[in-house]
């Protein structure tokens, strides 16, 4: 399947994407994970992205399109892909549309995961992430704590609170979302590609996607 996952930070895009990869081998492509990996590795991209990310601002569109232009042409995308955290602005959505047209790729659907703001705030402040950039497993101190406190179940690396998951950065990310990313819901509605799901449980989101794809 070839999907875009839309939704505020904390809506569950990453969780849903991981569940979908298990269904048919489509790859999850998370621009947030790619950027955090680059920051940790200290690459040129990471250096350019780091300050924006820590402030809760978006990284410039040119940087993101540079990453995605290459990523979508890698062979593992042929089987299908789940775009998690991209596109995030109207210019990114326009550029993606052109890029997919050139590559003759057709998307199945853009899924908007709609979760109430209070649920989002609670989730983000309690979220923890594996610090290993190759793993990035997500935990939650209330609902999904690692078996051993502060240690990733999957890879044994420290589980940490992301730099952009302080209360101040979270509130900035939500404002940024409302201003820059929420308009994409309209964009994909006009494209006739939108599936909006109001659901707090990721299982319900998966069920709605399966129904839409007829699988
Ligand atoms: P969340 O969806 O929880 O905010 P992500 O992991 O998707 O977190 O992204 C973390 C940060 O990476 C964002 O706050 C932003 O700075 C940057 N980022 C990720 N994807 C994009 C994108 N498509 N365009 C611009 N910036 C991005
Ligand atoms: Zn891990």
GROMACS .gro file of C-alpha atoms and ligand atoms in nm:
model
  243
    1UNK     CA    1   0.000   0.000   0.000
    2UNK     CA    2   0.106   0.358  -0.062
    3UNK     CA    3  -0.025   0.587   0.209
    4UNK     CA    4   0.022   0.928   0.361
    5UNK     CA    5  -0.044   0.950   0.734
    6UNK     CA    6  -0.159   1.291   0.852
    7UNK     CA    7  -0.231   1.394   1.207
    8UNK     CA    8  -0.099   1.612   1.488
    9UNK     CA    9   0.215   1.517   1.679
   10UNK     CA   10   0.106   1.238   1.912
   11UNK     CA   11  -0.190   1.131   1.697
   12UNK     CA   12  -0.028   0.792   1.653
   13UNK     CA   13   0.111   0.814   1.299
   14UNK     CA   14   0.424   0.621   1.391
   15UNK     CA   15   0.236   0.348   1.576
   16UNK     CA   16  -0.014   0.305   1.294
   17UNK     CA   17   0.267   0.301   1.036
   18UNK     CA   18   0.451   0.026   1.226
   19UNK     CA   19   0.132  -0.182   1.247
   20UNK     CA   20   0.074  -0.138   0.873
   21UNK     CA   21   0.427  -0.248   0.778
   22UNK     CA   22   0.352  -0.580   0.945
   23UNK     CA   23   0.051  -0.630   0.716
   24UNK     CA   24   0.213  -0.626   0.373
   25UNK     CA   25   0.579  -0.538   0.400
   26UNK     CA   26   0.538  -0.173   0.300
   27UNK     CA   27   0.815   0.042   0.447
   28UNK     CA   28   0.758   0.314   0.704
   29UNK     CA   29   0.925   0.638   0.602
   30UNK     CA   30   0.936   0.883   0.891
   31UNK     CA   31   1.103   1.215   0.816
   32UNK     CA   32   1.126   1.272   1.194
   33UNK     CA   33   1.321   0.946   1.240
   34UNK     CA   34   1.546   1.023   0.943
   35UNK     CA   35   1.620   1.370   1.081
   36UNK     CA   36   1.685   1.247   1.437
   37UNK     CA   37   1.920   0.984   1.293
   38UNK     CA   38   2.106   1.256   1.103
   39UNK     CA   39   2.132   1.476   1.413
   40UNK     CA   40   2.270   1.189   1.618
   41UNK     CA   41   2.517   1.092   1.345
   42UNK     CA   42   2.628   1.456   1.323
   43UNK     CA   43   2.589   1.473   0.944
   44UNK     CA   44   2.558   1.798   0.751
   45UNK     CA   45   2.182   1.742   0.725
   46UNK     CA   46   2.164   1.685   1.101
   47UNK     CA   47   2.353   2.007   1.171
   48UNK     CA   48   2.117   2.203   0.949
   49UNK     CA   49   1.804   2.047   1.102
   50UNK     CA   50   1.889   2.038   1.472
   51UNK     CA   51   1.800   2.391   1.582
   52UNK     CA   52   1.466   2.393   1.404
   53UNK     CA   53   1.375   2.060   1.560
   54UNK     CA   54   1.468   2.155   1.915
   55UNK     CA   55   1.256   2.467   1.891
   56UNK     CA   56   0.958   2.269   1.764
   57UNK     CA   57   0.978   2.446   1.426
   58UNK     CA   58   0.959   2.274   1.091
   59UNK     CA   59   1.279   2.205   0.902
   60UNK     CA   60   1.288   2.402   0.569
   61UNK     CA   61   1.097   2.241   0.282
   62UNK     CA   62   1.409   2.223   0.058
   63UNK     CA   63   1.592   2.001   0.306
   64UNK     CA   64   1.294   1.769   0.341
   65UNK     CA   65   1.235   1.744  -0.034
   66UNK     CA   66   1.604   1.664  -0.084
   67UNK     CA   67   1.572   1.371   0.158
   68UNK     CA   68   1.242   1.242   0.022
   69UNK     CA   69   1.333   1.274  -0.344
   70UNK     CA   70   1.606   1.017  -0.286
   71UNK     CA   71   1.422   0.803  -0.035
   72UNK     CA   72   1.118   0.737  -0.255
   73UNK     CA   73   1.343   0.604  -0.532
   74UNK     CA   74   1.503   0.338  -0.315
   75UNK     CA   75   1.408  -0.017  -0.416
   76UNK     CA   76   1.231  -0.101  -0.088
   77UNK     CA   77   0.960   0.152  -0.178
   78UNK     CA   78   0.837  -0.055  -0.471
   79UNK     CA   79   0.646  -0.286  -0.240
   80UNK     CA   80   0.469   0.012  -0.086
   81UNK     CA   81   0.537   0.287   0.169
   82UNK     CA   82   0.376   0.466   0.461
   83UNK     CA   83   0.467   0.832   0.479
   84UNK     CA   84   0.479   0.928   0.845
   85UNK     CA   85   0.531   1.299   0.913
   86UNK     CA   86   0.560   1.398   0.548
   87UNK     CA   87   0.427   1.604   0.378
   88UNK     CA   88   0.394   1.866   0.651
   89UNK     CA   89   0.330   2.183   0.451
   90UNK     CA   90   0.135   2.271   0.136
   91UNK     CA   91   0.458   2.331  -0.063
   92UNK     CA   92   0.578   1.982   0.041
   93UNK     CA   93   0.246   1.832  -0.067
   94UNK     CA   94   0.268   2.008  -0.405
   95UNK     CA   95   0.628   1.896  -0.454
   96UNK     CA   96   0.536   1.539  -0.356
   97UNK     CA   97   0.256   1.539  -0.609
   98UNK     CA   98   0.496   1.641  -0.887
   99UNK     CA   99   0.757   1.392  -0.773
  100UNK     CA  100   0.512   1.101  -0.765
  101UNK     CA  101   0.382   1.202  -1.107
  102UNK     CA  102   0.735   1.187  -1.249
  103UNK     CA  103   0.795   0.849  -1.090
  104UNK     CA  104   0.451   0.723  -1.206
  105UNK     CA  105   0.354   0.632  -0.851
  106UNK     CA  106  -0.012   0.649  -0.745
  107UNK     CA  107  -0.103   0.690  -0.379
  108UNK     CA  108  -0.390   0.487  -0.234
  109UNK     CA  109  -0.509   0.729   0.030
  110UNK     CA  110  -0.414   1.008   0.270
  111UNK     CA  111  -0.529   0.912   0.618
  112UNK     CA  112  -0.603   1.188   0.866
  113UNK     CA  113  -0.586   1.056   1.222
  114UNK     CA  114  -0.798   1.292   1.428
  115UNK     CA  115  -0.740   1.278   1.804
  116UNK     CA  116  -0.866   1.531   2.066
  117UNK     CA  117  -0.608   1.784   2.187
  118UNK     CA  118  -0.620   1.681   2.554
  119UNK     CA  119  -0.541   1.321   2.461
  120UNK     CA  120  -0.252   1.441   2.244
  121UNK     CA  121  -0.104   1.659   2.519
  122UNK     CA  122  -0.120   1.377   2.769
  123UNK     CA  123   0.042   1.135   2.526
  124UNK     CA  124   0.328   1.362   2.430
  125UNK     CA  125   0.431   1.451   2.782
  126UNK     CA  126   0.439   1.084   2.882
  127UNK     CA  127   0.607   0.961   2.563
  128UNK     CA  128   0.959   0.819   2.571
  129UNK     CA  129   1.172   0.709   2.275
  130UNK     CA  130   1.459   0.464   2.235
  131UNK     CA  131   1.776   0.668   2.184
  132UNK     CA  132   1.921   0.420   1.934
  133UNK     CA  133   1.866   0.585   1.594
  134UNK     CA  134   1.831   0.244   1.426
  135UNK     CA  135   1.552   0.144   1.666
  136UNK     CA  136   1.356   0.449   1.791
  137UNK     CA  137   1.096   0.227   1.959
  138UNK     CA  138   0.828   0.438   2.127
  139UNK     CA  139   0.724   0.390   2.490
  140UNK     CA  140   0.486   0.562   2.729
  141UNK     CA  141   0.548   0.591   3.100
  142UNK     CA  142   0.178   0.534   3.171
  143UNK     CA  143   0.063   0.285   2.910
  144UNK     CA  144   0.368   0.115   2.762
  145UNK     CA  145   0.666   0.136   2.995
  146UNK     CA  146   0.980  -0.061   2.906
  147UNK     CA  147   1.012  -0.382   3.112
  148UNK     CA  148   1.320  -0.237   3.280
  149UNK     CA  149   1.289   0.135   3.351
  150UNK     CA  150   1.483   0.349   3.103
  151UNK     CA  151   1.603   0.053   2.894
  152UNK     CA  152   1.469  -0.040   2.550
  153UNK     CA  153   1.303  -0.386   2.539
  154UNK     CA  154   1.411  -0.430   2.179
  155UNK     CA  155   1.774  -0.321   2.172
  156UNK     CA  156   1.884  -0.242   2.529
  157UNK     CA  157   1.971   0.124   2.456
  158UNK     CA  158   1.861   0.403   2.693
  159UNK     CA  159   1.500   0.516   2.658
  160UNK     CA  160   1.481   0.895   2.676
  161UNK     CA  161   1.249   1.194   2.654
  162UNK     CA  162   1.308   1.369   2.322
  163UNK     CA  163   1.454   1.723   2.331
  164UNK     CA  164   1.141   1.846   2.157
  165UNK     CA  165   0.913   1.683   2.414
  166UNK     CA  166   0.940   1.947   2.680
  167UNK     CA  167   0.609   2.121   2.749
  168UNK     CA  168   0.719   2.439   2.574
  169UNK     CA  169   0.836   2.262   2.257
  170UNK     CA  170   0.523   2.046   2.251
  171UNK     CA  171   0.293   2.344   2.262
  172UNK     CA  172   0.499   2.504   1.981
  173UNK     CA  173   0.475   2.185   1.773
  174UNK     CA  174   0.097   2.179   1.811
  175UNK     CA  175   0.071   2.544   1.703
  176UNK     CA  176   0.298   2.473   1.407
  177UNK     CA  177   0.080   2.176   1.319
  178UNK     CA  178  -0.239   2.381   1.323
  179UNK     CA  179  -0.087   2.658   1.115
  180UNK     CA  180   0.118   2.466   0.858
  181UNK     CA  181   0.002   2.104   0.845
  182UNK     CA  182  -0.371   2.105   0.922
  183UNK     CA  183  -0.441   2.271   0.580
  184UNK     CA  184  -0.323   1.947   0.416
  185UNK     CA  185  -0.651   1.782   0.518
  186UNK     CA  186  -0.829   2.017   0.278
  187UNK     CA  187  -0.564   1.968   0.013
  188UNK     CA  188  -0.612   1.590   0.007
  189UNK     CA  189  -0.986   1.621   0.032
  190UNK     CA  190  -0.980   1.826  -0.290
  191UNK     CA  191  -0.754   1.562  -0.446
  192UNK     CA  192  -1.023   1.307  -0.361
  193UNK     CA  193  -0.774   1.108  -0.155
  194UNK     CA  194  -0.873   1.178   0.203
  195UNK     CA  195  -0.981   0.925   0.465
  196UNK     CA  196  -1.047   1.097   0.799
  197UNK     CA  197  -1.062   0.874   1.106
  198UNK     CA  198  -1.163   1.000   1.449
  199UNK     CA  199  -1.020   0.732   1.668
  200UNK     CA  200  -0.812   0.712   1.980
  201UNK     CA  201  -0.724   0.348   1.936
  202UNK     CA  202  -0.470   0.261   1.666
  203UNK     CA  203  -0.654  -0.068   1.605
  204UNK     CA  204  -0.962   0.131   1.499
  205UNK     CA  205  -0.750   0.340   1.263
  206UNK     CA  206  -0.607   0.022   1.107
  207UNK     CA  207  -0.957  -0.121   1.066
  208UNK     CA  208  -1.076   0.194   0.885
  209UNK     CA  209  -0.774   0.185   0.652
  210UNK     CA  210  -0.827  -0.182   0.571
  211UNK     CA  211  -1.190  -0.116   0.495
  212UNK     CA  212  -1.103   0.171   0.263
  213UNK     CA  213  -0.842  -0.039   0.080
  214UNK     CA  214  -1.082  -0.329   0.059
  215UNK     CA  215  -0.841  -0.572   0.221
  216LIG     P1  216   0.596   1.466   1.563
  216LIG     O1  217   0.506   1.423   1.448
  216LIG     O2  218   0.573   1.386   1.684
  216LIG     O3  219   0.602   1.614   1.584
  216LIG     P2  220   0.829   1.390   1.407
  216LIG     O4  221   0.915   1.284   1.459
  216LIG     O5  222   0.744   1.360   1.289
  216LIG     O6  223   0.744   1.435   1.531
  216LIG     O7  224   0.915   1.521   1.371
  216LIG     C1  225   1.002   1.579   1.465
  216LIG     C2  226   1.055   1.711   1.410
  216LIG     O8  227   1.124   1.688   1.287
  216LIG     C3  228   0.948   1.812   1.374
  216LIG     O9  229   0.908   1.888   1.486
  216LIG     C4  230   1.021   1.896   1.269
  216LIG    O10  231   1.111   1.986   1.327
  216LIG     C5  232   1.100   1.794   1.194
  216LIG     N1  233   1.026   1.738   1.078
  216LIG     C6  234   0.986   1.610   1.062
  216LIG     N2  235   0.921   1.591   0.944
  216LIG     C7  236   0.922   1.713   0.884
  216LIG     C8  237   0.872   1.761   0.759
  216LIG     N3  238   0.807   1.682   0.673
  216LIG     N4  239   0.890   1.893   0.731
  216LIG     C9  240   0.956   1.974   0.815
  216LIG     N5  241   1.005   1.935   0.933
  216LIG    C10  242   0.991   1.806   0.968
  217LIG    ZN1  243   1.568   0.035   2.103
   0.00000   0.00000   0.00000
